[in-house]
Amino acid sequence: MTMHGMRGLSVFISDIRNCQNKEQERLRIDKELGNVRNRFKNEKGLTPYEKKKYVWKMLYIYMLGYDVDFGHMETVSLISAPKYPEKQVGYIATSCLLNENNDFLRLAINTVRNDIIGRNETFQCLALTMVGNIGGREFAESLAPDVQNLLLSSSCRPLVRKKAALCLLRLYRKNPDVVNVDGWADRMAQLLDERDLGVLTSSMSLLVALVSNNHEAYWSCLPKCVKILERLARNQDVPQEYTYYGIPSPWLQVKTMRALQYFPTIEDPSTRRTLFEVLQRILMGTDVVKNVNKNNASHAVLFEALALVMHLDAEKEMMSQCVALLGKFIAVREPNIRYLGLENMTRMLMVTDVQEIIKRHQAQIITSLKDPDVSIRRRALDLLYGMCDVTNAKDIVEELLQYLSSADFTMREELSLKAAILAEKFAPDLSWYVDVILQLIDKAGDFISDDIWFRVVQFVTNNDDLQPYAAAKVKEYIDKPAVHETMVKVSAYILGEYSHLLARRPGCSPKEIFSILHEKLATVSTTTIPILLSAYAKILMHTQPPDQELQSQIWAIFNKYESCIDAEIQQRAVEYLALCQKGAALMDILAEMPKFPERKSSLIKRAEYSEADTAEQSATKLRAQQQTSNALVVTDQYPANGVTLRISVGQLSLIKVPSMITTENDTSTDQALSQQNGSLSKVDPQPPSVDLLSDILGPFAVEGPPGATVQSEHIAVSGLEGGSDAVDGSAIVPVEEHTNTVQPIGNIAERFHALCLKDSGVLYEDPYIQIGIKAEGRGHHVHLVLFLGNKNTAPLVSVHAIILPPAHLKMEFSLVPDTIPPRAQVQCPLEIVNLRPSRDVAVLDFSYKFGTNMVNVKLRLPAVLNKFLQPIQVPAEEFFPQWRSLSGPPLKLQEVVRGVRPMPLPEMANLLDSFRIMICPGLDPNPNNLVASTTFYSESTHAMLCLVRIETDPADRTQLRMTLASGDPSLTFELKEFIKEQLISIPTARSPAPAPKAPPTAQPTPQIPPNDPAAILAGLLS
Amino acid sequence: MPVAASAIYLLNLRGDVLINRLYRDDVGGNMVDAFRMHIMQTKELGTCPVRQIGGCSFFYMRISNVYIVIVVSSNANVACAFKFVVEAVALFKSYFGGAFDEDAIRNNFVLIYELLDEIMDFGYPQNLSPEILKLYITQEGVRSPFSSKPSDKPVPNATLQVTGAVGWRREGLVYKKNEVFLDIVESVNLLMSSKGSVLRCDVTGKILMKCFLSGMPDLKLGLNDKIGLEKESQLKSRPAKSGKTIELDDVTFHQCVNLTRFNSEKTVSFVPPDGEFELMKYRITEGVNLPFRVLPTIKELGRTRMEVNVKVKSVFGAKMFALGVVIKIPVPKQTAKTSFQVTSGRAKYQASIDCLVWKIRKFPGQTEPTLSAEVELISTMAEKKSWTRPPIQMEFQVPMFTASGLRVRFLKVWEKSGYNTVEWVRYITKAGSYEIRC
């Protein structure tokens, strides 16, 4: 470099290098900095040589990691020096010491610009390098046009143009808004005609940046890119210095293919054909060779080509060729190449349907599972997981199981999780699934998360014919001497539930089962003991005829645990003992578990979670992201208690479509439902695992009031709708509506009531769809928007929405599209005009099809009377004349209402307020009375003032006298009835909704039949 | 006795291990790597001498160009460990003839290993007295059995030395000329505000003694301290003599001083070890005579100029003089140019410590030389941080002056043979951390 003759600098550097330790170095540097400061402060000024020398020293000190916060002025001033050595250090030091926001840079802009537009190409290069390195906004603003001119200039040497392209790229990346690229498509196309590969490579980098921002404008560049690729692939006109190990400029090849991936597709058939020829050539021409560098280069090209092939959705033949090539890769000894092969195969799996071809390499992939390199093993596992389907699931899962015992501990959890998911997803028959999971628990108990065994329990519970098999199987396992605790949990649960099905087999008498289970009690932790206790209780219950000896044994255990320090165990022991002593009632409460609602396997959720971090940044992925990003992501709302959601369907149908209700336990539906497990589980929303747990343990953990009330209500509902107690003694049966195989999430009636009071919220939700609503009222017009959000990755088809308006509402409803794309949201505006007062409610008949499921729901729309009210405060001097002028029926109605839900006065005021009826305080001298006013809007009545007076009796809060007055008789009546309904039955989470048509007095609060088991239970607990 | 060390390392400034000795196996052998990685290569070296890395504590100390690092993993007594290091260094110095540095260590590997074996056992400090150790660990090589000259030295009686009543002195010493040298060395610590008011001030002093006395002499030292004088006047039942008395705090004595007699009679009487030793240490917090007053005025004129005026006044007797006076006046980091005017001594700017250093070799009493300097600062990129103005530091030595006013009243030597002794007394006052805020 230009160090010649700068003795001071080299002495300084050798001093620094000779320093024994950090401290000496620091002292030397502080001394030197003092010297430099002194020199820079010299009045006489410095010669250019001295200035250069000290700036070099400063740069060196800065590079060693010390703060240099002075001398920038000198540095910048060197840029304008006329000679190369000074200019060079000026540019280099400036680009190192100053960042883009430094004010000193402004001083340099003019000089830099002069250098760029000057004739001296060495200076041009220096300036371009510095601008590219700093790349600030001000540089971009003032220099970008000059740099652009330089790039296109025909008089410049390729060296300068190369630098100009890269400089422009950097400016564009930093400030895409400042650099004007309008009309650059033609110029880029022109640049791509360049013969010089250096300029071409730089321009291609620029093109990639431009295209990634906006590919539309650069269609004209596409054929040129293909042409460049062709030129390189055929090795035409590639100078020696641009070939790397015989490969013509691999960098340019990769960049070109990357640029091509930003175009969605290639339409022109001839271009497409040429491109595929080139790709074919790349695919054919790549092989594994000895030389590492050559391998690296050719593989980089190859993998980019693969990405492009995947992106373009090439024909199957080409895909199979790719897979064959990758198959060769994964057979190679060299681990890096094998890793890349596996990784790319996994990627191919994601994008295109080449599973069949990949399957041919299954054996090889399984071998990779035993590779000494852990990263290869992980890739192989991912690939196996991805390529698994019904045909090969058995092989793969068995292979994984076999591998599990030899796998290293870091992988076991993931391995077992994946094996469990595959077994569930692709089980050819359910007994096989049970076999696999039990084997899994047996082999890798420590690595089995609770989710896995929860899942198997759900399966067994939901499949009647599986139950004896599972029970027999777990008995086999638990018979072994050393059993993992998870196995004990599963066994205890399954044997507790279903061991009676085995009773006739040898060695399976309740007593024997009990003794097998009880052997394990001493070895398990406190989380398992409750499950064992439940199992004992169930075994005892199933023992027919009752066995006195067994009973005394089990009672003794319960007795023992009655004083256990663990609250859960203690409570169970106490309750089971009490239940057992009740005798026959035991039968009802400890009946078989009801079937679990279908939901997405939490295992898959976990797997998705763990996969999320292996993101890859290919253009393909980018494309996939773009697709999802324009769809709305709907937040899933989980019910607080998994059990409640079963009720809501029944409730809704009770209100709206009585004909559809069935009170019997429709076993055939259940059967059909359980048959769909495999396919359904993939797309459900994910319930949290806590929820799952509460499901499994809930109905028998007789924990407290919430569970009990849920059950009792549940029965109350079925009692109501059927008129008779359809609940037989043996089971607590979930109410199923036979047309809907989909369970809504949350309570529909509750959601409706909530929406009556507020303007926006969720109207309905199930695993596939969420319907939101937003209302906006203007007088007698209400503008409603329905938001239909598809929660899945598959489209919802045959979507129909019909609104059945009541006579008093005029509705304009825009058409709902037939299909809702995956993860998208559709908005349907709805105009409602209120013609006259009425309490009738509009109903939305909504249906859609998902897979083979036809789902139909009828939903009440919250366009109720109070939506057309406008609260108004009426002063006393206006109120009383009005009140007096409206005298007597039908304009003024009075009624004594009994059976009012007792509530304090302020609460009642709040309630009225939430219905937009405004309380006017101080009008009535009696503090126990409420006076309120509101305005009602409809087409027939226009704006109509309504006055309300409610007189309450402090002694008896269940009755009150209500007086209503308005200028319209029907309005007075309807509003009175409306308020009455609301006062009598306030919708709460646990009370069934009132039927709007039914007279309120006919709506009894659910009475619990005395022989109801849940009632006994509740009585026991209270 | 608390544990003091699990291992000791001697490192040079680059971090190479010169010598290591593991006393316990609760620390690994690669501990020194942790020290190098986490302490030597960071800026924290020198800020805190005790650092914990992992489960181990590192106590370290730099002496000339050697780091002495003690590693412990248990809850050790830190003070004990440092005291051990200080004593060990004194021991090494007395063996090597005064120097303790990398070269001295490289030249005495075997000797150091021998000493390290002797002075600590399983992490517990042992006898560190050079006088005694020199009896057993000699610097002479092993004498060949064929060498003609038989040893004329008496075989040292180990049990007597370790268990005897006067363990620190050999019997049968004979000097032609019986001499005693007493040095009273005081260092003054001061923190003064810019207005001249004293914020903190104390003197730590020690009395060093060098004895060349025959036989087993009994010595008695009298000082002008308050307790001693009061007791004396009580005993002699006459009023205390007028004149200044000094109140000594935190007095510690060498083990040779008879403490029972000190407690009952308040006299310092002792049988001295042979050669040089530290007789006592003390501290004084009141009635300190400051040897120097410093009056600084530092003005910042705009962003790039400063004016510094410092006047130093010597307040001891006009016939006395201070030696090696150095005044360090801190200036901002971006100092570029300086120009000085001094009435005595020389001044210059030292960039490596960011100070103006004013040196006066000989500084007579009752004078007040001044320094005035102009400092030019270079403008910097960074937002001008307000300069913290660290205090001015001062170094000096004033012979024949005690900041405490302590005087030796008498030193009596009594020996069976009744020889005459010559006593020499010297006083010197040094600067400890003598700081003046500006």
Short mmCIF file of N, CA, C and O in Angstrom, two decimals, chain B residues 3 49 65 70 84 92 148 150 175 210 247 263 272 283 305 310 351 379 381 417 424 437:
data_model
loop_
_atom_site.label_atom_id
_atom_site.label_comp_id
_atom_site.label_asym_id
_atom_site.label_seq_id
_atom_site.Cartn_x
_atom_site.Cartn_y
_atom_site.Cartn_z
N VAL B 3 -9.32 -21.16 56.26
CA VAL B 3 -8.67 -21.51 55.01
C VAL B 3 -8.31 -20.22 54.29
O VAL B 3 -9.09 -19.27 54.28
N PRO B 49 -10.05 -6.48 43.68
CA PRO B 49 -9.09 -7.58 43.81
C PRO B 49 -9.74 -8.92 44.13
O PRO B 49 -9.05 -9.91 44.20
N ASN B 65 5.91 -6.91 38.12
CA ASN B 65 5.28 -7.44 36.91
C ASN B 65 4.78 -8.86 37.12
O ASN B 65 4.87 -9.69 36.22
N ILE B 70 -4.78 -16.07 44.15
CA ILE B 70 -5.17 -17.14 45.06
C ILE B 70 -6.56 -17.60 44.65
O ILE B 70 -7.45 -16.78 44.41
N PHE B 84 -1.49 -13.11 53.85
CA PHE B 84 -0.56 -14.19 53.51
C PHE B 84 0.28 -13.81 52.29
O PHE B 84 1.49 -13.99 52.28
N PHE B 92 9.84 -13.71 50.18
CA PHE B 92 10.58 -13.94 48.93
C PHE B 92 11.62 -12.84 48.75
O PHE B 92 12.75 -13.11 48.36
N SER B 148 35.79 -30.61 51.77
CA SER B 148 36.71 -30.70 52.92
C SER B 148 36.18 -29.95 54.13
O SER B 148 36.25 -30.42 55.25
N PRO B 150 34.20 -28.78 56.95
CA PRO B 150 33.04 -29.23 57.70
C PRO B 150 32.20 -28.04 58.15
O PRO B 150 32.71 -26.94 58.28
N TYR B 175 27.79 -8.84 68.39
CA TYR B 175 28.14 -7.75 67.48
C TYR B 175 29.27 -6.95 68.12
O TYR B 175 29.29 -6.76 69.34
N LYS B 210 15.80 -1.58 63.18
CA LYS B 210 16.86 -2.46 62.71
C LYS B 210 17.82 -2.60 63.89
O LYS B 210 18.34 -1.61 64.40
N GLU B 247 -2.47 11.25 70.46
CA GLU B 247 -3.37 10.14 70.72
C GLU B 247 -3.28 9.14 69.57
O GLU B 247 -3.59 9.47 68.42
N ASN B 263 -0.07 -3.49 78.76
CA ASN B 263 -1.39 -3.28 79.34
C ASN B 263 -1.29 -2.71 80.75
O ASN B 263 -2.08 -1.86 81.14
N PRO B 272 14.04 -7.64 70.94
CA PRO B 272 13.87 -7.51 69.49
C PRO B 272 14.43 -8.71 68.73
O PRO B 272 15.36 -9.35 69.21
N ARG B 283 -2.36 4.61 63.86
CA ARG B 283 -3.13 5.51 63.01
C ARG B 283 -3.49 6.73 63.82
O ARG B 283 -3.71 6.64 65.04
N ARG B 305 -10.85 25.68 25.44
CA ARG B 305 -9.73 26.21 26.20
C ARG B 305 -9.95 26.07 27.69
O ARG B 305 -11.08 26.13 28.18
N VAL B 310 -2.38 26.64 39.77
CA VAL B 310 -2.25 25.88 41.01
C VAL B 310 -1.15 26.50 41.85
O VAL B 310 -0.04 26.74 41.35
N ALA B 351 -0.29 12.29 28.31
CA ALA B 351 -1.56 11.86 27.71
C ALA B 351 -2.02 10.53 28.26
O ALA B 351 -3.21 10.25 28.34
N SER B 379 -11.84 19.68 19.48
CA SER B 379 -13.29 19.47 19.46
C SER B 379 -13.57 18.03 19.03
O SER B 379 -12.89 17.48 18.18
N MET B 381 -16.44 14.69 18.26
CA MET B 381 -17.72 14.33 17.67
C MET B 381 -18.79 14.17 18.72
O MET B 381 -19.91 14.60 18.57
N SER B 417 25.15 -8.13 79.94
CA SER B 417 26.56 -7.73 79.89
C SER B 417 26.73 -6.21 80.03
O SER B 417 27.82 -5.74 80.32
N TRP B 424 19.92 5.38 66.69
CA TRP B 424 19.69 6.34 65.61
C TRP B 424 18.19 6.45 65.37
O TRP B 424 17.51 5.45 65.29
N ARG B 437 -9.66 18.29 45.74
CA ARG B 437 -10.68 18.45 44.69
C ARG B 437 -10.52 19.80 44.01
O ARG B 437 -10.11 20.78 44.64
#
